[in-house]
Coordinates of C-alpha atoms in Angstrom, one line a residue:
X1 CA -207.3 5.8 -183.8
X2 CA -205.6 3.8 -186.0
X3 CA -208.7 2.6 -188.1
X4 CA -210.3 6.3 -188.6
X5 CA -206.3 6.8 -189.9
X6 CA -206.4 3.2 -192.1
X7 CA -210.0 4.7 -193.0
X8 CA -208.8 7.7 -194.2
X9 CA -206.0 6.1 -195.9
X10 CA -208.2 4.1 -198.3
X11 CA -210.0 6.5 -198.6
X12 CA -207.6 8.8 -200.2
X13 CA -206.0 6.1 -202.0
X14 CA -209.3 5.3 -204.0
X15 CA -209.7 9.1 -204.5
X16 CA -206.3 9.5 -206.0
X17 CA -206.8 6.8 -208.2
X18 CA -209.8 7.8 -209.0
X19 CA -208.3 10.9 -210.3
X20 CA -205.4 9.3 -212.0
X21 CA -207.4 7.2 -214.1
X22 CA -209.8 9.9 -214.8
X23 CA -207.2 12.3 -216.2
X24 CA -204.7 10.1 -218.0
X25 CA -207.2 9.0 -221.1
X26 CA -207.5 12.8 -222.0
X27 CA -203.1 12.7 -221.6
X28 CA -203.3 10.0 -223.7
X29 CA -205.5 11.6 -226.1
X30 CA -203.3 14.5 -226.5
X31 CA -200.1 12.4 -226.9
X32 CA -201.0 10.3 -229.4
X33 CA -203.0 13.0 -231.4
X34 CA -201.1 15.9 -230.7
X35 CA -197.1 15.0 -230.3
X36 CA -197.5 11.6 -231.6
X37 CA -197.4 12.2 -235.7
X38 CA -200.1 10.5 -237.6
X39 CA -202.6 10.7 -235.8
X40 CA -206.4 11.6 -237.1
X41 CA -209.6 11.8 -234.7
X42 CA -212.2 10.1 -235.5
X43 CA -213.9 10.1 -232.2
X44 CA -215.1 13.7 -230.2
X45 CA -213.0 14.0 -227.3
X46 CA -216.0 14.3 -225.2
X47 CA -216.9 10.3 -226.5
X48 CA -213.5 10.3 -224.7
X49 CA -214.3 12.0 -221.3
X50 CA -217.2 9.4 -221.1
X51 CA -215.1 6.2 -222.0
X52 CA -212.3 8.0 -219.3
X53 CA -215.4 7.6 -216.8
X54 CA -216.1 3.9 -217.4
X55 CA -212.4 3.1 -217.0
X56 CA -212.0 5.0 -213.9
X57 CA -215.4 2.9 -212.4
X58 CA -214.3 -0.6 -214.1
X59 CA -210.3 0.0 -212.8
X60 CA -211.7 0.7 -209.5
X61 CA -213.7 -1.6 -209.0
X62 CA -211.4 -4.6 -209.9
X63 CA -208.7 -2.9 -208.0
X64 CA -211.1 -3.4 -205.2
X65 CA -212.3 -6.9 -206.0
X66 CA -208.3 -8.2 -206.1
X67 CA -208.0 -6.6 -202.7
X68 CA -206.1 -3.6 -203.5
X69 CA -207.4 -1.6 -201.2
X70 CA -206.7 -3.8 -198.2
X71 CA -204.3 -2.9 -195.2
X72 CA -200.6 -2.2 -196.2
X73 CA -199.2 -3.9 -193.4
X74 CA -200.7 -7.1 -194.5
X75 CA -200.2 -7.3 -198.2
X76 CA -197.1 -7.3 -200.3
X77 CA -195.7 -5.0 -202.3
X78 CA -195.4 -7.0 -204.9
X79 CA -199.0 -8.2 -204.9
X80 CA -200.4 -4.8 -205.1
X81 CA -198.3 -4.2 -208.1
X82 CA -199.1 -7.3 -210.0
X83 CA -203.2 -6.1 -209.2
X84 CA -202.5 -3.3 -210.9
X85 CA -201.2 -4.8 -214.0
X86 CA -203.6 -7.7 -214.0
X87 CA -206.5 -6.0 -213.5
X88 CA -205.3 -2.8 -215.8
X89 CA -204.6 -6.2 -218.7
X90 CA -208.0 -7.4 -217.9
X91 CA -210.0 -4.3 -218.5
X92 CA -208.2 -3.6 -221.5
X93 CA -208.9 -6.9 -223.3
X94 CA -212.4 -6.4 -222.3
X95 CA -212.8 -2.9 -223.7
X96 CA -211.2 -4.0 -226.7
X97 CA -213.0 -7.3 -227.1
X98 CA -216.2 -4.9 -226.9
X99 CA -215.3 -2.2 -229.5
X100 CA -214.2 -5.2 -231.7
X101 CA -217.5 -6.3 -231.9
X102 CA -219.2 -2.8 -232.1
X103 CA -217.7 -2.2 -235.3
X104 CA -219.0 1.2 -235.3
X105 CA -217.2 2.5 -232.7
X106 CA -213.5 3.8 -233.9
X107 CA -211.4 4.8 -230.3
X108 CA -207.9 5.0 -230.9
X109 CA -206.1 1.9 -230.4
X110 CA -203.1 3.6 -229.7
X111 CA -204.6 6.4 -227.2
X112 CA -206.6 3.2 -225.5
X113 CA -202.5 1.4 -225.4
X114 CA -201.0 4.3 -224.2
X115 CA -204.0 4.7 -221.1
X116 CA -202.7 0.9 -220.2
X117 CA -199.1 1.6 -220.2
X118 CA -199.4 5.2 -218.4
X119 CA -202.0 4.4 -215.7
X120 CA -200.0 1.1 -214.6
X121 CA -196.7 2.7 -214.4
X122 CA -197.8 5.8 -212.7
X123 CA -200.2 3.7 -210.4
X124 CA -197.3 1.4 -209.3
X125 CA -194.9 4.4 -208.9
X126 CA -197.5 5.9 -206.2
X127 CA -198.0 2.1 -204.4
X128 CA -194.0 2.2 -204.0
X129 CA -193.5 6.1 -203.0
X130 CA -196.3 5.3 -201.0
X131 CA -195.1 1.9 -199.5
X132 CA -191.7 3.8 -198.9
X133 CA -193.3 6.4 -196.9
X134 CA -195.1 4.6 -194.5
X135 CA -192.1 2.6 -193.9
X136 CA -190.2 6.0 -193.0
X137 CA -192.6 7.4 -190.7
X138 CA -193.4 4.2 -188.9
X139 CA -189.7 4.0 -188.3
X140 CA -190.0 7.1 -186.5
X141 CA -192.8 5.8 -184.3
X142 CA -195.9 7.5 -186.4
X143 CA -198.9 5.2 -187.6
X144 CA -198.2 2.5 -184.9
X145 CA -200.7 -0.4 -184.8
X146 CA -201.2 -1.2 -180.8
X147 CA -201.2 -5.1 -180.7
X148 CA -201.5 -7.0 -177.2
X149 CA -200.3 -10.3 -177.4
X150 CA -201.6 -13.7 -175.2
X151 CA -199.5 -16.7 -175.1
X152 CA -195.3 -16.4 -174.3
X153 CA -194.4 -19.7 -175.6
X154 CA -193.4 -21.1 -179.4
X155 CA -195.6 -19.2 -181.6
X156 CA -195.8 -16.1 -179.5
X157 CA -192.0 -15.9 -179.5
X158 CA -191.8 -16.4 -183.2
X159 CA -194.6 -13.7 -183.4
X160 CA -192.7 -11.4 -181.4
X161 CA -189.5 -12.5 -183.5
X162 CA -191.0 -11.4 -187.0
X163 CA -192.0 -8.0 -186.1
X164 CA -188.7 -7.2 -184.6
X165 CA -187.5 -8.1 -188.2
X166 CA -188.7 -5.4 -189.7
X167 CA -189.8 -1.8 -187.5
X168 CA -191.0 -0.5 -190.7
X169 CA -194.4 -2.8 -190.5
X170 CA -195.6 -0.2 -188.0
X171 CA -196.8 -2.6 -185.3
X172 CA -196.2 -1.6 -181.3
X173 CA -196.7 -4.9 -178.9
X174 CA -198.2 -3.0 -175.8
X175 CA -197.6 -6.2 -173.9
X176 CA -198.5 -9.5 -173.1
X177 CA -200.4 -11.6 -171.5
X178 CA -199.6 -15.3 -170.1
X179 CA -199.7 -17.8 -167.0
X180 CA -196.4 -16.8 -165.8
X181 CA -193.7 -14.1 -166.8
X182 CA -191.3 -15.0 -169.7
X183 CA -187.3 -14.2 -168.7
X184 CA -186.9 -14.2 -172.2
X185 CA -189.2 -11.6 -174.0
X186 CA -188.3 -7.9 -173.7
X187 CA -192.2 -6.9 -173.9
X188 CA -194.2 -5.7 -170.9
X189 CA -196.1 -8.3 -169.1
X190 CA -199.2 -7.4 -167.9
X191 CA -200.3 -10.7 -165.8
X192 CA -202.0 -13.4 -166.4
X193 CA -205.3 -14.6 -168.4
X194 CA -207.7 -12.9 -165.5
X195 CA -206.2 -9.7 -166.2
X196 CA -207.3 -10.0 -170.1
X197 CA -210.4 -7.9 -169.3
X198 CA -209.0 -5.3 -167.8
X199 CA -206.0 -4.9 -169.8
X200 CA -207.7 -4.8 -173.0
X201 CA -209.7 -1.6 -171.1
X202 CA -206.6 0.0 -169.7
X203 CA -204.4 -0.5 -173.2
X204 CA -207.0 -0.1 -176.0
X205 CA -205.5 -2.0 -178.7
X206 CA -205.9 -2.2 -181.9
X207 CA -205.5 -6.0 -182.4
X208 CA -205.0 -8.7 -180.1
X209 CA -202.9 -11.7 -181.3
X210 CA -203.5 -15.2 -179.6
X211 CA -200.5 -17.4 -179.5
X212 CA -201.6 -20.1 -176.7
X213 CA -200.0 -23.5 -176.5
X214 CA -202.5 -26.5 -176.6
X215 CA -202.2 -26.9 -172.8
X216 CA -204.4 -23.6 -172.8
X217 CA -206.6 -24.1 -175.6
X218 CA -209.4 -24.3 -173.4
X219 CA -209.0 -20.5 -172.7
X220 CA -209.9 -19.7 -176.4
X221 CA -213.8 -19.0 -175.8
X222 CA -212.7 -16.7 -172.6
X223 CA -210.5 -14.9 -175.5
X224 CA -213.1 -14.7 -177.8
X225 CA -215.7 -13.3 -175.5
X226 CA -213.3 -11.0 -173.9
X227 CA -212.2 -9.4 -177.4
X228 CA -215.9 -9.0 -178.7
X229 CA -217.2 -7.2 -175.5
X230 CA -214.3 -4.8 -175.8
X231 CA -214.7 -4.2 -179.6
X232 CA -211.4 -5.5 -180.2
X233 CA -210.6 -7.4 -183.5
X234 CA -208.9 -10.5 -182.1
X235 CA -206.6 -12.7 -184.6
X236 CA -205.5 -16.5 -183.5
X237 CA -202.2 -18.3 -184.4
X238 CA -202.7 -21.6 -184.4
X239 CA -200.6 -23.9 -181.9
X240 CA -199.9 -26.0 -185.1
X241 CA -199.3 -23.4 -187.3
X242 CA -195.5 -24.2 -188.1
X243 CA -197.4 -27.2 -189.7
X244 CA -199.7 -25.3 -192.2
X245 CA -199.5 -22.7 -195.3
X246 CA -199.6 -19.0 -194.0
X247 CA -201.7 -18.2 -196.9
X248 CA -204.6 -21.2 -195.8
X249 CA -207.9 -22.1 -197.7
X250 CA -210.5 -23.2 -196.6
X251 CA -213.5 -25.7 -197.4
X252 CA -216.5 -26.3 -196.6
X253 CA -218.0 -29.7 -195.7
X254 CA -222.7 -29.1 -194.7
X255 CA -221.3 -26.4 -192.5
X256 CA -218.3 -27.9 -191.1
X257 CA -215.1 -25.7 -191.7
X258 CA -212.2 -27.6 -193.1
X259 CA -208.7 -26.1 -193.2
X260 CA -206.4 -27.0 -196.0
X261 CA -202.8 -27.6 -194.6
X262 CA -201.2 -26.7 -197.6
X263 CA -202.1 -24.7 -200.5
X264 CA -199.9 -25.5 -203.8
X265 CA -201.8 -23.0 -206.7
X266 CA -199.9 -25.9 -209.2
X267 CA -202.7 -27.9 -208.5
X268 CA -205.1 -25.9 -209.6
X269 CA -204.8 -26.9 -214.1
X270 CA -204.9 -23.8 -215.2
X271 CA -201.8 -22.5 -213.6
X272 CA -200.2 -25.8 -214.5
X273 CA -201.6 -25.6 -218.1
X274 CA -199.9 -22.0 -218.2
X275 CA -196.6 -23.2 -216.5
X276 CA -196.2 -26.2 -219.0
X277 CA -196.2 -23.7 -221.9
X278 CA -194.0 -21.5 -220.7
X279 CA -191.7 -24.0 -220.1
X280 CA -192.2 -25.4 -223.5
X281 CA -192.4 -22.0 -225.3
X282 CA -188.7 -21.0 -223.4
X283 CA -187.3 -24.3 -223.7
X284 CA -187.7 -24.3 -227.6
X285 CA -186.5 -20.9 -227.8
X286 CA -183.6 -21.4 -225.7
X287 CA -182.3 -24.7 -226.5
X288 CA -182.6 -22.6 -230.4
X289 CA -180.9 -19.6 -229.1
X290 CA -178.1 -22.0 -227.2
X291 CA -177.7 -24.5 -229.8
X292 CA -174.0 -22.5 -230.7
X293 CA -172.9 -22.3 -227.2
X294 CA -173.6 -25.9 -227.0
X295 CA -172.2 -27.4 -230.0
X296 CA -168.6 -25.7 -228.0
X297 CA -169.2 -26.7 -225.2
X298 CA -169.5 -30.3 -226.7
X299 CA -166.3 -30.2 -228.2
X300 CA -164.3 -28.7 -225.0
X301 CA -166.1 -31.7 -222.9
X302 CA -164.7 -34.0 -225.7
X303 CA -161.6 -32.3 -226.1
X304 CA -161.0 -32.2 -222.4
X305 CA -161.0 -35.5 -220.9
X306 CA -161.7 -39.3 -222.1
X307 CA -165.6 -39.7 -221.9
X308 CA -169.1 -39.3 -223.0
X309 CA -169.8 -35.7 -223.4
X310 CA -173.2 -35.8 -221.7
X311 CA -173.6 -36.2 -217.8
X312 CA -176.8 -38.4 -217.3
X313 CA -177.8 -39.1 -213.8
X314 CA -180.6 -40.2 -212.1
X315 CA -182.7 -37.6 -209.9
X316 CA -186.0 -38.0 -208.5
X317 CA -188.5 -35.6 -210.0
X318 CA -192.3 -34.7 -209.7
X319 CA -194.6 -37.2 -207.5
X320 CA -191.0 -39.1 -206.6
X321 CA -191.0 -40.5 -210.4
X322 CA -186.8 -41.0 -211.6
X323 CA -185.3 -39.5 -214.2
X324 CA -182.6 -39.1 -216.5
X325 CA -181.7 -35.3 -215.5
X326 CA -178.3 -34.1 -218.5
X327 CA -175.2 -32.0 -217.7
X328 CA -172.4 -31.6 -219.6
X329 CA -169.7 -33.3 -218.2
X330 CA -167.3 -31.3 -216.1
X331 CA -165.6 -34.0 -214.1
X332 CA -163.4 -37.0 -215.1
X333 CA -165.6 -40.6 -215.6
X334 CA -165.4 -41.4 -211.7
X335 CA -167.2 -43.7 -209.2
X336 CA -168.1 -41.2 -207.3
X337 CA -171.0 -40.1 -209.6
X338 CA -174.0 -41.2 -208.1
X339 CA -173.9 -40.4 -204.6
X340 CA -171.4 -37.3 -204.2
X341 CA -171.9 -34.3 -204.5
X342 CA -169.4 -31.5 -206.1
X343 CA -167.6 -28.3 -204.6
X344 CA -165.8 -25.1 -206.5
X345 CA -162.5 -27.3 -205.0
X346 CA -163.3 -30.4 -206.4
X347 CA -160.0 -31.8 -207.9
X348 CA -162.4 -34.3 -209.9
X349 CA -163.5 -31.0 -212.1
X350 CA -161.4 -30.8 -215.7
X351 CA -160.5 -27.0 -216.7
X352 CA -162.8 -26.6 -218.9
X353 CA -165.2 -28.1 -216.2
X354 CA -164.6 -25.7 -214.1
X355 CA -165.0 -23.1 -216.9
X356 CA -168.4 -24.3 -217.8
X357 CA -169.8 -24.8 -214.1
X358 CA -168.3 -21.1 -213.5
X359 CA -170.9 -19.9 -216.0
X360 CA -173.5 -22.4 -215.7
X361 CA -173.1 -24.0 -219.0
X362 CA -173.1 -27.3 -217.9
X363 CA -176.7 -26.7 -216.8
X364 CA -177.9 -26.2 -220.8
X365 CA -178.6 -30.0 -221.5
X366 CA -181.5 -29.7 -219.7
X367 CA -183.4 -27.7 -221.5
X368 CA -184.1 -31.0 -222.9
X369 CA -185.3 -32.3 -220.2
X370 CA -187.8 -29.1 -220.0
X371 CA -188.8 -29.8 -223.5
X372 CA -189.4 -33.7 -222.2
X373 CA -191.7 -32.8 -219.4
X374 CA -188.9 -33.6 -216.7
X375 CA -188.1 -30.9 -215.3
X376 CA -189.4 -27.0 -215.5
X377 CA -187.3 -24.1 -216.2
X378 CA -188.0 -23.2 -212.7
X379 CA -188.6 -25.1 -209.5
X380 CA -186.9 -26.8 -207.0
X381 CA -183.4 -28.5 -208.2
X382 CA -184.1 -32.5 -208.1
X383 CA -182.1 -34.7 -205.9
X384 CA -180.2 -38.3 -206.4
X385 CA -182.3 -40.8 -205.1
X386 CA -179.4 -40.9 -202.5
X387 CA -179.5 -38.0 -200.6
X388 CA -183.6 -38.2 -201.0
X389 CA -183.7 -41.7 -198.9
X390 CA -181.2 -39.7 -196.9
X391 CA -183.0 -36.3 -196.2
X392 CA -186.5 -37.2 -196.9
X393 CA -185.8 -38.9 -192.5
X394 CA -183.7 -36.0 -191.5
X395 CA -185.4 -32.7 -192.8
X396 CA -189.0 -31.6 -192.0
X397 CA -191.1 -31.5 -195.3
X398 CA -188.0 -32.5 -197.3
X399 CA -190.6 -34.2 -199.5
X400 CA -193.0 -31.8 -200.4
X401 CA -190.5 -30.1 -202.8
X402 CA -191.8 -33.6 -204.9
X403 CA -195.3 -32.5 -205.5
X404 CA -194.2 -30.2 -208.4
X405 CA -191.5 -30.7 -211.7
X406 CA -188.2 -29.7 -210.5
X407 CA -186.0 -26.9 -211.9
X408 CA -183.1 -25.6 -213.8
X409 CA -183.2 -23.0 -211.6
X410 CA -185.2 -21.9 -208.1
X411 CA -185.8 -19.0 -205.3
X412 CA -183.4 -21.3 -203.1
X413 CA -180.6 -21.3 -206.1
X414 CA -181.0 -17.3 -206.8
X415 CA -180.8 -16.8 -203.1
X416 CA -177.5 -18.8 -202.3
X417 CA -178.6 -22.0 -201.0
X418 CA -176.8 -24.1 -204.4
X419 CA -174.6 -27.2 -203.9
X420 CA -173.0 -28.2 -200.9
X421 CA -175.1 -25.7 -198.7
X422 CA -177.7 -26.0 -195.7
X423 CA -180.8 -28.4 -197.0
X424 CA -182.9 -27.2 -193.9
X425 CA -182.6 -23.3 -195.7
X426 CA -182.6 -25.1 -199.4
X427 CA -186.2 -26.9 -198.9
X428 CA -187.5 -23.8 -196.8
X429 CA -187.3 -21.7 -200.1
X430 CA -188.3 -24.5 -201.8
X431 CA -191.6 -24.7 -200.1
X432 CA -192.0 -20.9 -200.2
X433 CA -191.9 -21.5 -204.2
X434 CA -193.9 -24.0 -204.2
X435 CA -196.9 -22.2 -202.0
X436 CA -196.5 -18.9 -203.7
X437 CA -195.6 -19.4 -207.4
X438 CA -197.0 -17.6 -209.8
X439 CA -196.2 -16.3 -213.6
X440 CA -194.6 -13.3 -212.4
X441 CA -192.5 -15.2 -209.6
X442 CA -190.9 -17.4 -212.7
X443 CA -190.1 -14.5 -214.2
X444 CA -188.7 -13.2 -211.3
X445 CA -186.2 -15.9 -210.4
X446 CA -185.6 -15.9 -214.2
X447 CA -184.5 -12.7 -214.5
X448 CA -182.4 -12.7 -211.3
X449 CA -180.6 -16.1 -212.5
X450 CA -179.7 -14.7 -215.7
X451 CA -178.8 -11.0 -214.9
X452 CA -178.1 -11.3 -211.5
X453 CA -180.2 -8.5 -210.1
X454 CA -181.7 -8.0 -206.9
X455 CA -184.6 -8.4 -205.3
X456 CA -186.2 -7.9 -202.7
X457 CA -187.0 -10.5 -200.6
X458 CA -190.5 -11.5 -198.9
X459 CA -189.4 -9.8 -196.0
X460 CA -188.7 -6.8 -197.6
X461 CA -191.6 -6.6 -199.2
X462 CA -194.2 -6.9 -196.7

């Protein structure tokens, strides 16, 4: 039941956009020549119906391509909105790039800039009512996906963990099915692997979820068959899976499948090439836009206590290289320097120190080291090589946060894990940073370190 529903679903969702695009270049038309002033046609509106057409088809499709139409469950929020933008940016520089060449052809820049702006606000408004209002019925108990689970140990408990983190994801675990009964789970067991067959008749589900341990790996062509002679789409977590990306590529070696562990999209150049000029764009702009606040907080670092007025310490940065990383200095010359670390009680902080880490100032300085290549205006925050020798043999993939340019700020800093806080949570955002980043997730953290505002989390957003 639940596919002919996520059927239907799609269905209605392409429809509705369909109709949304459709209509909005004739609203667009009538604002800019009709309530907008200044306006003179030069193009039939009917030359309009037909371009609103081609939109509609080229929005849809691309929509489609970027996977906008996949399962809600499964795709973030945040995701679908970005498709929308993208692929609304996208079409636009095409169209225009086209009529720019067709000289002949005179559509209203301003109606064609007022189509982008409407239909990706409206669009994105409808993917969050909508988003909201699946998560209210399914909290009810309505548009339940029926999953059967096999496996009880590690991965099947954290499986079973993640969905009770969130109710409004819409997924009912009908049971499960394992060697032996688990004391621990508060799902139904329905017996052990010999019962597979039958339970998959008796229960129906929509997915089964394969969690088994290595020690039954051998089971995994029983699972297989099982789940295809029943019809049932069958989905396998890995017994190594705590070791690998959630969002996995894969290659492909004369037929051979081979499974990337992790997937950083900074390696790709392009997203590096477009990181590395953001950085350098903001940088210049801020260290320009700073520059007063600086010269100030110069003179209070001078003023305040005997000492240089910059804070240079080495921290390891991008592929373990060192680096000079600058502060302003907020504590008294001290021997302390290289190795400890700092607290809000710290009696080695001056006043004005304490003024200028309240508010971040002392964090300025680096936008030199942006501007140098050291660091990026966002990333994970670098360590002294201290604690590195330190963690890098007492936290699991403490070292991957090296495979990218540290950062001013980061998704760990903006979610509370700054200073003397836990490293295990610290390098798990870090990680999630570094195997997610995009443009928009820069801008993100940006925002939220500047303003303060809040986000959603990943959770949330699923």
């Amino acid at each position: 039941m639940i596919r002919e529903n996520q059927r239907l679903l799609n269905s209605l969702n392409v429809v509705t956009d369909g109709v949304i695009l459709f209509s909005l270049l004739p609203l667009s038309f009538w604002l800019r020549f009709y309530v907008l002033p200044g306006g003179i046609i030069s193009v039939p509106f009917e030359d309009y119906l037909i371009l609103a057409l081609i939109l509609t088809a080229t929005h849809l499709f691309s929509y489609a391509a970027f996977g906008m139409y996949h399962s809600n469950r499964k795709t973030r929020l945040m995701r679908k909105l970005s498709i929308i933008w993208l692929s609304g940016g996208l079409n636009m520089a095409v169209l225009l790039s086209f009529l720019f060449v067709q000289k002949n052809i005179n559509f209203s820049r301003w109606t064609l800039a007022i189509f982008f702006l409407l239909s990706c606000v409206i669009l994105s408004a409808k993917r969050i009512a909508m988003r909201l209002l699946l998560r209210f019925f399914r909290r009810r108990g309505y548009n339940q996906k029926r999953v059967l689970l096999i496996g009880a140990d590690a991965m099947g408990h954290r499986y079973l963990q993640e969905l009770k983190k969130d109710s409004s994801l819409g997924y009912q675990v009908v049971g499960y099915i394992a060697s032996k009964k688990k004391s621990d789970l508060d799902v139904p067991y329905l017996g052990n692997f010999g019962k597979l067959v039958k339970m998959l008749e008796k229960h129906r589900p929509d997915e089964v979820i394969s969690a088994i341990e290595i020690e039954d790996f051998h089971r995994t062509p029983q699972i297989i068959e099982a789940c295809e002679k029943a019809g049932v789409k069958l989905s396998i977590i890995p017994f190594y899976a705590e070791y690998i990306h959630s969002a996995r590529q894969f290659d492909e070696f004369n037929g051979i499948p081979l499974m990337n562990i992790r997937h950083i999209p900074l390696d790709n150049w392009a997203n590096a090439f477009a990181k590395r000029a953001m950085d350098i764009i903001g940088s210049s702009l801020l260290l320009i836009l700073t520059s007063p606040i600086m010269l100030l907080c110069a003179i209070g670092v001078k003023l305040s206590s005997p000492g240089p007025i910059l804070f240079r310490q080495e921290r390891i940065g991008r592929n373990k290289k060192p680096f000079k990383m600058y502060k302003f200095r907020s504590m008294r010359v001290n021997s302390e320097e290289k190795t400890g670390w700092s607290s809000d009680q710290d009696d080695r902080k001056t006043k004005f120190g304490s003024f200028i880490r309240k508010f971040s100032l002392d964090e300025f300085p680096q936008f030199f080291n942006v501007l140098k290549g050291d660091m990026s205006l966002v990333g994970p925050r670098p360590e002294v090589p201290h604690y590195v020798e330190l963690f890098k043999e007492e936290v699991p993939l403490y070292m991957v946060k090296h495979q990218v340019r540290p950062g001013i700020t980061g998704w760990a800093q903006i979610n509370g894990f700054r200073g003397d806080t836990s490293i295990k949570g610290r390098i798990q955002h870090d990680i999630y940073y570094i195997e997610h980043w995009s443009l928009l997730f820069d801008l993100r953290i940006l925002w939220t370190t500047v303003f303060g505002g809040k986000f959603m989390n990943s959770e949330q957003l699923n």
